[in-house]
Each structure stands twice: as structure tokens, then as C-alpha cells.
PDB file of C-alpha atoms in Angstrom:
ATOM      1  CA  MET A   1      61.167 -59.012 -13.631  1.00  0.00           C
ATOM      2  CA  SER A   2      64.084 -56.827 -12.749  1.00  0.00           C
ATOM      3  CA  LEU A   3      63.763 -53.452 -11.086  1.00  0.00           C
ATOM      4  CA  PRO A   4      65.191 -51.544 -14.096  1.00  0.00           C
ATOM      5  CA  PHE A   5      62.138 -52.759 -16.027  1.00  0.00           C
ATOM      6  CA  PHE A   6      59.982 -50.481 -13.887  1.00  0.00           C
ATOM      7  CA  ASP A   7      62.208 -47.497 -14.625  1.00  0.00           C
ATOM      8  CA  THR A   8      61.827 -48.169 -18.354  1.00  0.00           C
ATOM      9  CA  LEU A   9      58.092 -48.621 -17.946  1.00  0.00           C
ATOM     10  CA  GLN A  10      57.900 -45.232 -16.234  1.00  0.00           C
ATOM     11  CA  GLN A  11      59.863 -43.643 -19.079  1.00  0.00           C
ATOM     12  CA  CYS A  12      57.526 -45.139 -21.695  1.00  0.00           C
ATOM     13  CA  PHE A  13      54.367 -44.275 -19.754  1.00  0.00           C
ATOM     14  CA  PRO A  14      55.314 -41.259 -17.604  1.00  0.00           C
ATOM     15  CA  HIS A  15      51.791 -40.539 -16.338  1.00  0.00           C
ATOM     16  CA  SER A  16      50.953 -44.117 -15.448  1.00  0.00           C
ATOM     17  CA  ILE A  17      50.390 -45.688 -12.063  1.00  0.00           C
ATOM     18  CA  VAL A  18      52.253 -48.975 -11.682  1.00  0.00           C
ATOM     19  CA  ASP A  19      50.883 -51.772  -9.515  1.00  0.00           C
ATOM     20  CA  VAL A  20      52.714 -55.048  -9.005  1.00  0.00           C
ATOM     21  CA  ILE A  21      51.508 -58.591  -8.327  1.00  0.00           C
ATOM     22  CA  ALA A  22      54.312 -60.255  -6.381  1.00  0.00           C
ATOM     23  CA  LYS A  23      54.765 -63.456  -4.457  1.00  0.00           C
ATOM     24  CA  GLU A  24      54.479 -62.753  -0.757  1.00  0.00           C
ATOM     25  CA  THR A  25      58.012 -64.046  -0.259  1.00  0.00           C
ATOM     26  CA  ILE A  26      59.584 -61.376  -2.513  1.00  0.00           C
ATOM     27  CA  GLN A  27      57.219 -58.424  -2.213  1.00  0.00           C
ATOM     28  CA  GLU A  28      59.711 -56.538  -0.021  1.00  0.00           C
ATOM     29  CA  VAL A  29      61.878 -56.007  -3.109  1.00  0.00           C
ATOM     30  CA  PHE A  30      59.282 -53.563  -4.443  1.00  0.00           C
ATOM     31  CA  PHE A  31      58.419 -51.682  -1.225  1.00  0.00           C
ATOM     32  CA  HIS A  32      60.735 -48.734  -1.745  1.00  0.00           C
ATOM     33  CA  HIS A  33      60.873 -48.582  -5.526  1.00  0.00           C
ATOM     34  CA  PRO A  34      59.676 -45.081  -6.483  1.00  0.00           C
ATOM     35  CA  VAL A  35      57.677 -46.232  -9.521  1.00  0.00           C
ATOM     36  CA  VAL A  36      55.603 -48.881  -7.729  1.00  0.00           C
ATOM     37  CA  HIS A  37      52.299 -47.544  -6.423  1.00  0.00           C
ATOM     38  CA  THR A  38      50.636 -50.661  -4.988  1.00  0.00           C
ATOM     39  CA  ILE A  39      51.848 -54.194  -4.324  1.00  0.00           C
ATOM     40  CA  HIS A  40      49.283 -56.978  -4.538  1.00  0.00           C
ATOM     41  CA  PRO A  41      50.665 -59.998  -2.670  1.00  0.00           C
ATOM     42  CA  PHE A  42      50.135 -63.407  -4.230  1.00  0.00           C
ATOM     43  CA  SER A  43      50.451 -66.815  -2.605  1.00  0.00           C
ATOM     44  CA  LYS A  44      49.935 -70.137  -4.361  1.00  0.00           C
ATOM     45  CA  SER A  45      48.961 -71.687  -1.053  1.00  0.00           C
ATOM     46  CA  ARG A  46      46.036 -69.265  -0.746  1.00  0.00           C
ATOM     47  CA  VAL A  47      45.069 -69.151  -4.417  1.00  0.00           C
ATOM     48  CA  LYS A  48      44.284 -72.721  -5.351  1.00  0.00           C
ATOM     49  CA  GLY A  49      43.134 -73.912  -8.740  1.00  0.00           C
ATOM     50  CA  LEU A  50      41.554 -72.078 -11.599  1.00  0.00           C
ATOM     51  CA  ARG A  51      38.618 -70.934  -9.481  1.00  0.00           C
ATOM     52  CA  GLY A  52      40.944 -69.418  -6.891  1.00  0.00           C
ATOM     53  CA  LEU A  53      42.886 -67.626  -9.597  1.00  0.00           C
ATOM     54  CA  PHE A  54      39.663 -66.286 -11.072  1.00  0.00           C
ATOM     55  CA  ASN A  55      38.569 -64.994  -7.652  1.00  0.00           C
ATOM     56  CA  TYR A  56      41.975 -63.386  -7.109  1.00  0.00           C
ATOM     57  CA  GLY A  57      41.612 -61.616 -10.458  1.00  0.00           C
ATOM     58  CA  LYS A  58      38.195 -60.337  -9.413  1.00  0.00           C
ATOM     59  CA  THR A  59      39.706 -58.758  -6.303  1.00  0.00           C
ATOM     60  CA  LEU A  60      42.206 -56.923  -8.523  1.00  0.00           C
ATOM     61  CA  ARG A  61      39.351 -55.351 -10.475  1.00  0.00           C
ATOM     62  CA  ARG A  62      38.464 -53.335  -7.395  1.00  0.00           C
ATOM     63  CA  HIS A  63      41.799 -51.537  -7.737  1.00  0.00           C
ATOM     64  CA  GLY A  64      41.441 -50.910 -11.482  1.00  0.00           C
ATOM     65  CA  PRO A  65      40.564 -50.351 -14.164  1.00  0.00           C
ATOM     66  CA  TYR A  66      43.893 -51.315 -15.650  1.00  0.00           C
ATOM     67  CA  ASP A  67      44.903 -50.351 -19.166  1.00  0.00           C
ATOM     68  CA  LEU A  68      47.901 -52.636 -19.534  1.00  0.00           C
ATOM     69  CA  PHE A  69      49.070 -55.895 -17.991  1.00  0.00           C
ATOM     70  CA  VAL A  70      52.664 -57.070 -18.448  1.00  0.00           C
TER      71      VAL A  70
END
């Protein structure tokens, strides 16, 4: 995703809170973007297999509820 996407997202949903799931290696790109509220780091080496992905998703629920996922 490009950073202008988040500007457009903010324009379409002006009262929304935007969280981002980003690979740990590129999460710095989002640190200072004014639209991004929370960055959830993701690492394939830590999240292994379908079970690991399911458990990672469960941890995201604690930060929700989320209305939209893109």
C-alpha cells in the first residue's frame, strides 16, 4: 500500500481510527504518518502456519472491534 492510500481513506472515513498491520522490516514507514493510529508489527518468522496466523488474529481482536479491513 502507498501512503496516499491512507490520506484517501481518511477523506472517505473522516472519523475513523486507522490501524496498520505491517512487516517489522517496513513499519518505520508508517511511524509519522498523521492518519495511522496504531502499527501492529508482523513477522513471518514469528507467525508460523495457519495456527500462528489464527493466534495473531486473536491478538488483534483485543485492539478492536474493527469495522473494516482492507
